[in-house]
Short mmCIF file of C-alpha atoms in Angstrom, two decimals:
data_model
loop_
_atom_site.label_atom_id
_atom_site.label_comp_id
_atom_site.label_asym_id
_atom_site.label_seq_id
_atom_site.Cartn_x
_atom_site.Cartn_y
_atom_site.Cartn_z
CA ASN A 985 86.78 128.12 118.80
CA SER A 986 86.83 130.48 121.75
CA TRP A 987 86.06 130.83 125.42
CA GLY A 988 83.11 132.99 124.39
CA GLN A 989 79.81 131.62 123.05
CA MET A 990 76.88 133.40 121.40
CA TYR A 991 73.40 131.94 120.82
CA GLN A 992 70.59 133.05 118.58
CA ASP A 993 66.99 133.10 119.73
CA TRP A 994 65.65 129.83 121.27
CA TYR A 995 68.90 127.87 120.79
CA ILE A 996 69.98 129.13 124.20
CA SER A 997 67.32 126.85 125.75
CA SER A 998 68.60 123.65 124.08
CA PRO A 999 71.10 121.72 126.24
CA GLY A 1000 72.32 119.78 123.20
CA VAL A 1001 73.21 122.99 121.38
CA LEU A 1002 74.88 124.41 124.50
CA VAL A 1003 77.10 121.35 124.94
CA HIS A 1004 77.87 121.32 121.20
CA GLU A 1005 79.18 124.87 121.44
CA MET A 1006 81.07 124.02 124.63
CA GLY A 1007 82.68 121.25 122.59
CA HIS A 1008 84.03 123.89 120.24
CA SER A 1009 85.47 125.68 123.26
CA LEU A 1010 87.27 122.39 124.04
CA ASN A 1011 88.75 122.51 120.50
CA LEU A 1012 86.42 119.86 119.09
CA ALA A 1013 85.43 120.04 115.42
CA HIS A 1014 82.20 118.76 113.88
CA SER A 1015 81.18 115.11 113.52
CA GLY A 1016 79.71 113.90 110.25
CA SER A 1017 79.90 111.09 107.73
CA LYS A 1018 80.86 110.49 104.09
CA GLY A 1019 77.68 108.41 103.84
CA ILE A 1020 77.27 104.83 105.10
CA THR A 1021 74.67 102.08 105.13
CA TRP A 1022 74.08 99.96 108.22
CA SER A 1023 71.48 97.51 109.51
CA GLY A 1024 69.32 100.36 110.80
CA GLY A 1025 69.31 102.44 107.62
CA THR A 1026 71.64 105.04 106.15
CA VAL A 1027 73.70 107.96 107.39
CA ASP A 1028 73.87 110.92 105.02
CA ASN A 1029 77.03 112.40 103.52
CA TYR A 1030 77.04 115.58 105.57
CA GLY A 1031 79.38 117.38 107.95
CA TYR A 1032 76.93 117.11 110.88
CA SER A 1033 75.41 113.68 110.21
CA ASP A 1034 77.16 111.66 112.95
CA HIS A 1035 74.34 111.64 115.46
CA THR A 1036 76.21 109.33 117.83
CA CYS A 1037 78.02 112.53 118.87
CA LEU A 1038 76.89 115.93 120.10
CA MET A 1039 79.35 117.52 117.67
CA GLY A 1040 76.92 116.32 114.99
CA ASN A 1041 74.25 118.63 116.52
CA PRO A 1042 71.47 116.02 116.82
CA LEU A 1043 69.42 117.43 119.73
CA TYR A 1044 67.20 120.51 119.49
CA ALA A 1045 64.86 120.62 122.51
CA ASP A 1046 64.88 121.99 126.03
CA GLU A 1047 64.16 118.66 127.76
CA VAL A 1048 66.84 116.44 126.20
CA GLY A 1049 70.61 116.76 126.35
CA LYS A 1050 72.05 113.68 128.02
CA MET A 1051 74.41 112.81 125.22
CA CYS A 1052 78.19 112.49 124.92
CA PHE A 1053 80.83 112.75 122.23
CA ASN A 1054 82.03 109.98 119.90
CA PRO A 1055 85.19 107.88 120.54
CA ALA A 1056 87.44 110.21 118.51
CA LYS A 1057 86.36 113.29 120.46
CA ASN A 1058 86.59 111.42 123.77
CA PHE A 1059 90.15 110.41 122.89
CA GLN A 1060 91.05 114.00 121.96
CA ILE A 1061 89.90 115.49 125.27
CA ASP A 1062 92.86 115.27 127.62
CA GLY A 1063 92.23 114.39 131.24
CA TRP A 1064 88.66 113.10 131.17
CA TYR A 1065 89.14 109.41 130.33
CA ASN A 1066 92.92 108.97 130.18
CA ASP A 1067 92.78 105.68 132.09
CA ALA A 1068 90.28 104.29 129.55
CA LYS A 1069 92.09 105.18 126.31
CA PHE A 1070 93.82 102.35 124.46
CA THR A 1071 96.01 102.55 121.32
CA LEU A 1072 96.84 99.80 118.81
CA ASP A 1073 100.02 100.38 116.77
CA PRO A 1074 101.59 96.98 115.95
CA ALA A 1075 103.89 98.36 113.23
CA GLY A 1076 105.26 101.10 115.48
CA LEU A 1077 104.03 103.78 113.07
CA ALA A 1078 103.86 106.49 115.74
CA GLY A 1079 105.81 105.10 118.69
CA PRO A 1080 106.74 101.83 120.35
CA ALA A 1081 105.09 98.85 118.67
CA THR A 1082 102.12 97.34 120.48
CA ALA A 1083 100.58 93.90 120.18
CA ALA A 1084 99.12 93.10 116.76
CA SER A 1085 95.57 92.72 118.07
CA TRP A 1086 93.33 93.19 121.09
CA GLU A 1087 90.23 91.26 122.08
CA GLY A 1088 88.10 92.22 125.04
CA ASP A 1089 85.22 94.31 126.36
CA LEU A 1090 84.44 97.92 125.51
CA VAL A 1091 82.30 99.93 127.91
CA GLY A 1092 80.16 102.91 126.91
CA ILE A 1093 81.12 106.41 127.98
CA GLY A 1094 77.84 106.68 129.94
CA GLU A 1095 79.04 103.89 132.25
CA TYR A 1096 82.67 104.97 132.47
CA ASP A 1097 82.41 105.17 136.27
CA GLU A 1098 80.90 101.66 136.46
CA ARG A 1099 83.90 99.86 134.93
CA THR A 1100 85.21 96.95 136.95
CA SER A 1101 88.27 95.76 135.00
CA ASN A 1102 89.83 98.87 133.48
CA GLU A 1103 87.91 98.36 130.23
CA PRO A 1104 88.52 100.96 127.49
CA VAL A 1105 85.83 103.44 126.47
CA THR A 1106 87.74 104.74 123.44
CA PHE A 1107 90.17 102.77 121.28
CA LYS A 1108 92.58 104.30 118.75
CA ILE A 1109 94.09 102.44 115.78
CA GLU A 1110 97.24 104.16 114.51
CA THR A 1111 97.21 104.29 110.70
CA GLY A 1112 100.58 105.95 110.10
CA THR A 1113 98.73 109.02 108.76
CA PRO A 1114 96.98 111.95 110.48
CA LYS A 1115 93.67 110.16 109.76
CA ASP A 1116 93.51 107.61 112.56
CA ILE A 1117 90.57 105.32 113.37
CA PHE A 1118 88.67 105.16 116.67
CA VAL A 1119 86.27 102.58 118.11
CA GLY A 1120 83.75 102.79 120.95
CA PHE A 1121 80.58 101.21 122.36
CA ASN A 1122 77.66 103.60 121.89
CA ARG A 1123 75.78 102.55 125.04
CA ALA A 1124 72.63 104.68 125.45
CA VAL A 1125 72.50 105.01 129.22
CA GLY A 1126 73.40 107.51 131.94
CA ALA A 1127 75.02 110.63 130.56
CA ASN A 1128 74.41 109.24 127.05
CA GLU A 1129 70.79 108.11 127.45
CA ASP A 1130 69.45 110.68 124.94
CA ASN A 1131 71.75 109.38 122.20
CA ASP A 1132 70.14 109.99 118.80
CA LEU A 1133 71.61 107.25 116.53
CA ALA A 1134 72.50 103.56 116.78
CA ASP A 1135 71.85 102.84 120.46
CA ASP A 1136 73.95 100.12 122.09
CA ILE A 1137 76.12 99.14 119.14
CA VAL A 1138 79.76 99.76 118.20
CA ASN A 1139 80.66 102.90 116.28
CA VAL A 1140 83.82 103.34 114.17
CA ILE A 1141 85.13 106.85 113.49
CA ARG A 1142 87.89 108.28 111.29
CA VAL A 1143 89.39 111.71 111.92
CA GLU A 1144 90.43 113.88 109.00
CA GLY A 1145 93.66 115.16 110.58
CA ASN A 1146 95.84 115.76 113.64
CA ASP A 1147 95.91 112.06 114.69
CA GLY A 1148 92.81 112.56 116.79
CA GLU A 1149 94.78 114.78 119.14
CA GLY A 1150 93.77 118.20 117.83
CA TYR A 1151 91.02 120.05 116.00
CA ALA A 1152 89.75 117.96 113.07
CA GLN A 1153 86.49 116.89 111.47
CA SER A 1154 85.55 113.32 112.37
CA ASN A 1155 83.47 111.02 110.18
CA LEU A 1156 81.39 108.00 111.13
CA ILE A 1157 82.57 105.13 108.89
CA SER A 1158 80.81 102.09 110.34
CA LEU A 1159 78.10 100.98 112.79
CA LEU A 1160 78.44 97.37 113.93
CA GLU A 1161 75.94 95.11 115.62
CA GLN A 1162 76.73 91.75 117.18
CA GLY A 1163 78.34 89.41 114.64
CA GLU A 1164 79.29 92.20 112.19
CA SER A 1165 82.79 93.26 111.07
CA PHE A 1166 84.60 96.18 109.49
CA THR A 1167 87.85 95.76 107.53
CA GLU A 1168 90.38 98.18 106.09
CA SER A 1169 93.48 97.49 104.01
CA GLY A 1170 96.65 99.50 103.47
CA ILE A 1171 97.60 100.35 107.06
CA VAL A 1172 100.39 97.76 107.16
CA ASP A 1173 101.78 95.44 104.49
CA TYR A 1174 99.92 92.18 103.88
CA ALA A 1175 97.50 92.28 106.82
CA ASN A 1176 94.04 93.91 106.87
CA LEU A 1177 92.68 95.69 109.91
CA THR A 1178 89.61 93.92 111.27
CA ILE A 1179 87.11 95.22 113.82
CA ARG A 1180 84.71 92.41 114.75
CA VAL A 1181 81.88 92.52 117.30
CA ASN A 1182 81.73 89.13 119.00
CA SER A 1183 78.88 89.91 121.38
CA ILE A 1184 76.92 92.73 123.00
CA ASP A 1185 75.49 92.45 126.52
CA ILE A 1186 73.32 95.28 127.87
CA ASP A 1187 71.73 93.22 130.65
CA THR A 1188 74.65 93.89 132.99
CA VAL A 1189 76.11 97.01 134.56
CA PRO A 1190 78.19 98.12 132.86
CA GLY A 1191 76.96 96.93 129.49
CA LYS A 1192 79.75 95.53 127.34
CA ALA A 1193 80.60 94.95 123.70
CA ASN A 1194 83.15 92.18 123.27
CA VAL A 1195 85.24 93.02 120.20
CA PHE A 1196 88.31 91.95 118.28
CA ILE A 1197 90.41 94.88 117.05
CA GLY A 1198 93.57 94.21 115.12
CA PHE A 1199 95.29 92.39 112.32
CA GLU A 1200 94.42 88.78 111.64
CA GLN A 1201 97.25 86.26 112.04
CA CYS A 1202 98.88 84.26 109.23
CA LEU A 1203 97.36 80.86 108.46
CA ASP A 1204 100.41 78.81 107.47
CA ASP A 1205 103.93 78.87 106.00
CA THR A 1206 102.58 78.80 102.44
CA GLN A 1207 100.67 82.04 102.94
CA CYS A 1208 103.76 83.74 104.37
CA GLN A 1209 105.98 82.46 101.56
CA ASP A 1210 103.59 83.67 98.88
CA LEU A 1211 103.60 87.14 100.42
CA ALA A 1212 107.35 87.30 101.04
CA GLY A 1213 108.59 86.35 97.58
CA GLY A 1214 111.58 84.38 96.39
CA CYS A 1215 114.35 86.17 98.31
CA PHE A 1216 113.07 85.01 101.70
CA THR A 1217 112.37 81.76 103.50
CA ALA A 1218 109.10 82.55 105.27
CA THR A 1219 107.40 80.74 108.12
CA CYS A 1220 104.20 81.41 110.02
CA LYS A 1221 105.26 81.75 113.64
CA ALA A 1222 102.90 83.90 115.69
CA GLN A 1223 102.07 87.52 116.25
CA GLY A 1224 104.48 88.88 118.82
CA THR A 1225 107.33 86.54 117.83
CA VAL A 1226 110.61 88.47 117.84
CA GLY A 1227 111.40 89.51 114.28
CA ALA A 1228 107.98 88.56 112.88
CA ASN A 1229 105.88 91.07 110.97
CA VAL A 1230 102.37 92.17 111.94
CA LEU A 1231 100.86 89.13 110.23
CA GLY A 1232 103.09 86.83 112.32
CA CYS A 1233 105.37 85.79 109.43
CA LEU A 1234 109.09 85.42 110.08
CA ASN A 1235 110.93 86.19 106.85
CA ALA A 1236 114.57 85.05 106.75
CA PRO A 1237 116.49 86.68 103.86
CA THR A 1238 118.16 84.38 101.33
CA PRO A 1239 121.88 85.34 101.13
CA GLY A 1240 123.04 86.75 97.82
CA CYS A 1241 119.53 87.36 96.49
CA CYS A 1242 118.85 90.84 95.14
CA GLY A 1243 115.56 91.79 96.73
CA ASN A 1244 116.21 90.45 100.24
CA ASP A 1245 116.30 93.97 101.76
CA LEU A 1246 120.04 93.63 102.54
CA CYS A 1247 122.74 95.56 100.69
CA GLU A 1248 125.27 92.72 100.89
CA PHE A 1249 128.98 92.59 100.28
CA GLY A 1250 129.58 92.87 96.53
CA GLU A 1251 126.20 94.49 95.75
CA THR A 1252 126.02 98.10 94.59
CA GLY A 1253 123.39 100.58 93.60
CA THR A 1254 123.98 99.55 90.00
CA SER A 1255 123.84 95.78 90.48
CA CYS A 1256 120.96 95.79 93.00
CA ALA A 1257 119.17 99.11 93.28
CA ASP A 1258 116.29 97.63 95.29
CA ASP A 1259 118.57 96.73 98.18
CA CYS A 1260 121.29 99.38 97.93
CA ILE A 1261 119.57 102.63 96.90
CA VAL A 1262 115.95 102.63 97.98
CA GLY A 1263 116.02 103.13 101.75
CA PRO A 1264 115.69 102.38 104.49
CA HIS A 1265 117.82 99.30 104.02
CA SER A 1266 120.35 97.17 105.86
CA ILE A 1267 124.04 96.85 105.03
CA GLN A 1268 125.59 93.45 105.69
CA PRO A 1269 129.41 93.16 105.55
CA ASP A 1270 131.27 90.12 104.26
CA ASP A 1271 131.12 87.05 106.50
CA CYS A 1272 133.77 86.96 109.21
CA GLY A 1273 132.96 84.01 111.40
CA GLY A 1274 136.24 84.03 113.33
CA CYS A 1275 136.86 87.73 113.91
CA TRP A 1276 135.40 88.18 117.38
CA ILE A 1277 137.10 91.14 119.03
CA ARG A 1278 137.19 91.25 122.80
CA ASP A 1279 137.17 95.02 123.13
CA GLY A 1280 134.84 95.87 120.27
CA ALA A 1281 134.50 95.92 116.51
CA MET A 1282 135.66 98.71 114.19
CA PHE A 1283 134.78 99.20 110.52
CA ASP A 1284 134.14 101.87 107.88
CA VAL A 1285 130.90 102.77 106.13
CA GLU A 1286 131.31 104.70 102.87
CA ALA A 1287 128.56 106.50 100.99
CA LYS A 1288 129.25 106.26 97.26
CA ASP A 1289 126.77 108.18 95.11
CA HIS A 1290 124.10 108.99 97.67
CA PRO A 1291 124.17 110.32 101.25
CA LEU A 1292 122.97 107.98 103.96
CA THR A 1293 121.99 108.04 107.61
CA ILE A 1294 122.96 105.20 109.94
CA THR A 1295 120.11 104.63 112.38
CA LYS A 1296 120.74 101.13 113.72
CA VAL A 1297 123.69 98.80 114.32
CA GLU A 1298 123.28 95.13 115.23
CA TYR A 1299 126.03 93.21 117.01
CA LYS A 1300 126.62 89.91 118.75
CA ALA A 1301 128.19 90.25 122.20
CA TYR A 1302 130.04 87.70 124.30
CA THR A 1303 128.51 89.07 127.51
CA SER A 1304 124.92 89.35 128.64
CA THR A 1305 125.35 92.39 130.87
CA GLY A 1306 126.51 95.98 130.63
CA ASN A 1307 126.08 98.69 128.04
CA VAL A 1308 127.42 98.59 124.49
CA ARG A 1309 128.45 101.98 123.06
CA LEU A 1310 128.54 103.26 119.51
CA TYR A 1311 131.22 105.73 118.42
CA TYR A 1312 131.90 107.20 114.98
CA ARG A 1313 134.81 109.02 113.33
CA ILE A 1314 134.47 111.31 110.33
CA GLY A 1315 136.79 110.19 107.54
CA GLY A 1316 137.04 106.57 108.63
CA LYS A 1317 138.75 104.50 111.29
CA ALA A 1318 142.32 105.32 110.26
CA GLY A 1319 144.05 107.25 113.03
CA TYR A 1320 142.64 105.39 116.01
CA VAL A 1321 145.28 104.78 118.65
CA SER A 1322 144.87 101.54 120.57
CA GLY A 1323 144.59 101.99 124.30
CA THR A 1324 143.45 105.62 124.22
CA SER A 1325 140.37 106.33 126.32
CA LEU A 1326 137.37 107.22 124.19
CA PRO A 1327 136.27 109.60 122.92
CA ALA A 1328 139.62 110.72 121.48
CA ASN A 1329 141.47 110.96 118.19
CA GLY A 1330 138.38 112.17 116.39
CA TRP A 1331 136.05 109.48 117.74
CA ILE A 1332 132.65 110.86 118.78
CA TYR A 1333 130.26 109.11 121.16
CA GLU A 1334 126.84 108.62 119.54
CA THR A 1335 124.67 106.44 121.80
CA GLN A 1336 124.47 103.17 123.74
CA ALA A 1337 122.17 100.30 124.57
CA ALA A 1338 122.06 97.57 127.18
CA ALA A 1339 123.30 94.15 126.08
CA CYS A 1340 120.39 91.80 125.35
CA GLY A 1341 122.18 88.50 126.04
CA ALA A 1342 125.36 86.57 125.40
CA TRP A 1343 126.03 85.44 121.80
CA ARG A 1344 122.79 86.92 120.59
CA TYR A 1345 122.24 89.61 117.99
CA CYS A 1346 121.37 92.81 119.81
CA ALA A 1347 120.63 96.28 118.46
CA ILE A 1348 121.60 99.88 119.07
CA ASP A 1349 118.68 101.47 117.26
CA ASN A 1350 118.54 105.11 118.34
CA ALA A 1351 121.48 106.41 116.26
CA SER A 1352 121.49 109.15 113.62
CA ILE A 1353 124.93 109.29 111.97
CA LYS A 1354 124.91 111.10 108.63
CA VAL A 1355 127.39 110.16 105.88
CA PRO A 1356 127.57 112.61 102.95
CA ALA A 1357 127.89 111.19 99.43
CA GLY A 1358 131.49 110.38 98.58
CA GLU A 1359 132.65 110.27 102.20
CA LYS A 1360 133.11 107.63 104.86
CA VAL A 1361 132.84 107.29 108.62
CA GLY A 1362 134.44 104.79 110.94
CA LEU A 1363 132.18 103.00 113.40
CA LEU A 1364 133.24 101.43 116.68
CA VAL A 1365 130.94 99.17 118.67
CA ALA A 1366 132.47 98.58 122.08
#
């Protein structure tokens, strides 16, 4: 990839070839396929075989060239369609968690300037790997009227690296007409990704493909319980319910059950390795229903045989306003002098978070306190 371009013989007269090479200057890699079958035929297993995209080199003539890039390339290019890029990441694999699904209209890149309701033209599904998935409506009109493959249907693309944000081969993995679906497992636990085309309307301007993109919701409590196992009481609430997983299941851990993802009081790495060694995991101290402390709570965390990193502390506050601060002290809480302004006496300020309500469990979840094996730290939430 370079600012310079060289052309051999008659290729200089082909607009499609010119724009393909300009794509390389924009840091775009080639567009191909691993081989798929769709209602209109087959797409070969070849590095240039995605002919819904000019980076697949589909056009070789001097009178055709009105063709755009595929959804992955359009997402990669910064600045062109930033107001029409959407991302789905319900598990928070690469940032703040989004909704578990999206249903609405996609508009083709050739009618980007005709959008009336801020519809997306390129849609990214975060997979938790560098190989993310992208969805678009391959409307053959306007700047894309010379499109060479699968006019006016939905195309699904996977990049082979860089999260769709840098140079990487992209591969066409599905072409969907009205009523068709694509599914993929393994992105999040329990729930499959579904891309479903509800309808396609090309009689309007802009033309629209109405699609569902996301993770299907749980059906009932029985389904959630079967997936959760015996150390949880599981109920099917709804996607977006606080504490629910992507499927919409709310899994309440059964106290004292090894396998409930809590390293509870009395459990060790020997007695319950699943909860107390394999991280990340939660540590739950012994029950102390009457030990509310007006000015904060102080306790020690000791790493026995393995080092650990404390990333999140949950607390229940008696006030609904203000900030709650997290301090730590190497060696434990011994040595703290009551009434001394913090930080002092070895106490180090780590982070803080706004209270989320009175008598509710709230979280300080942006900590990173390292405890070496065989050592302890004191924690103060105040």
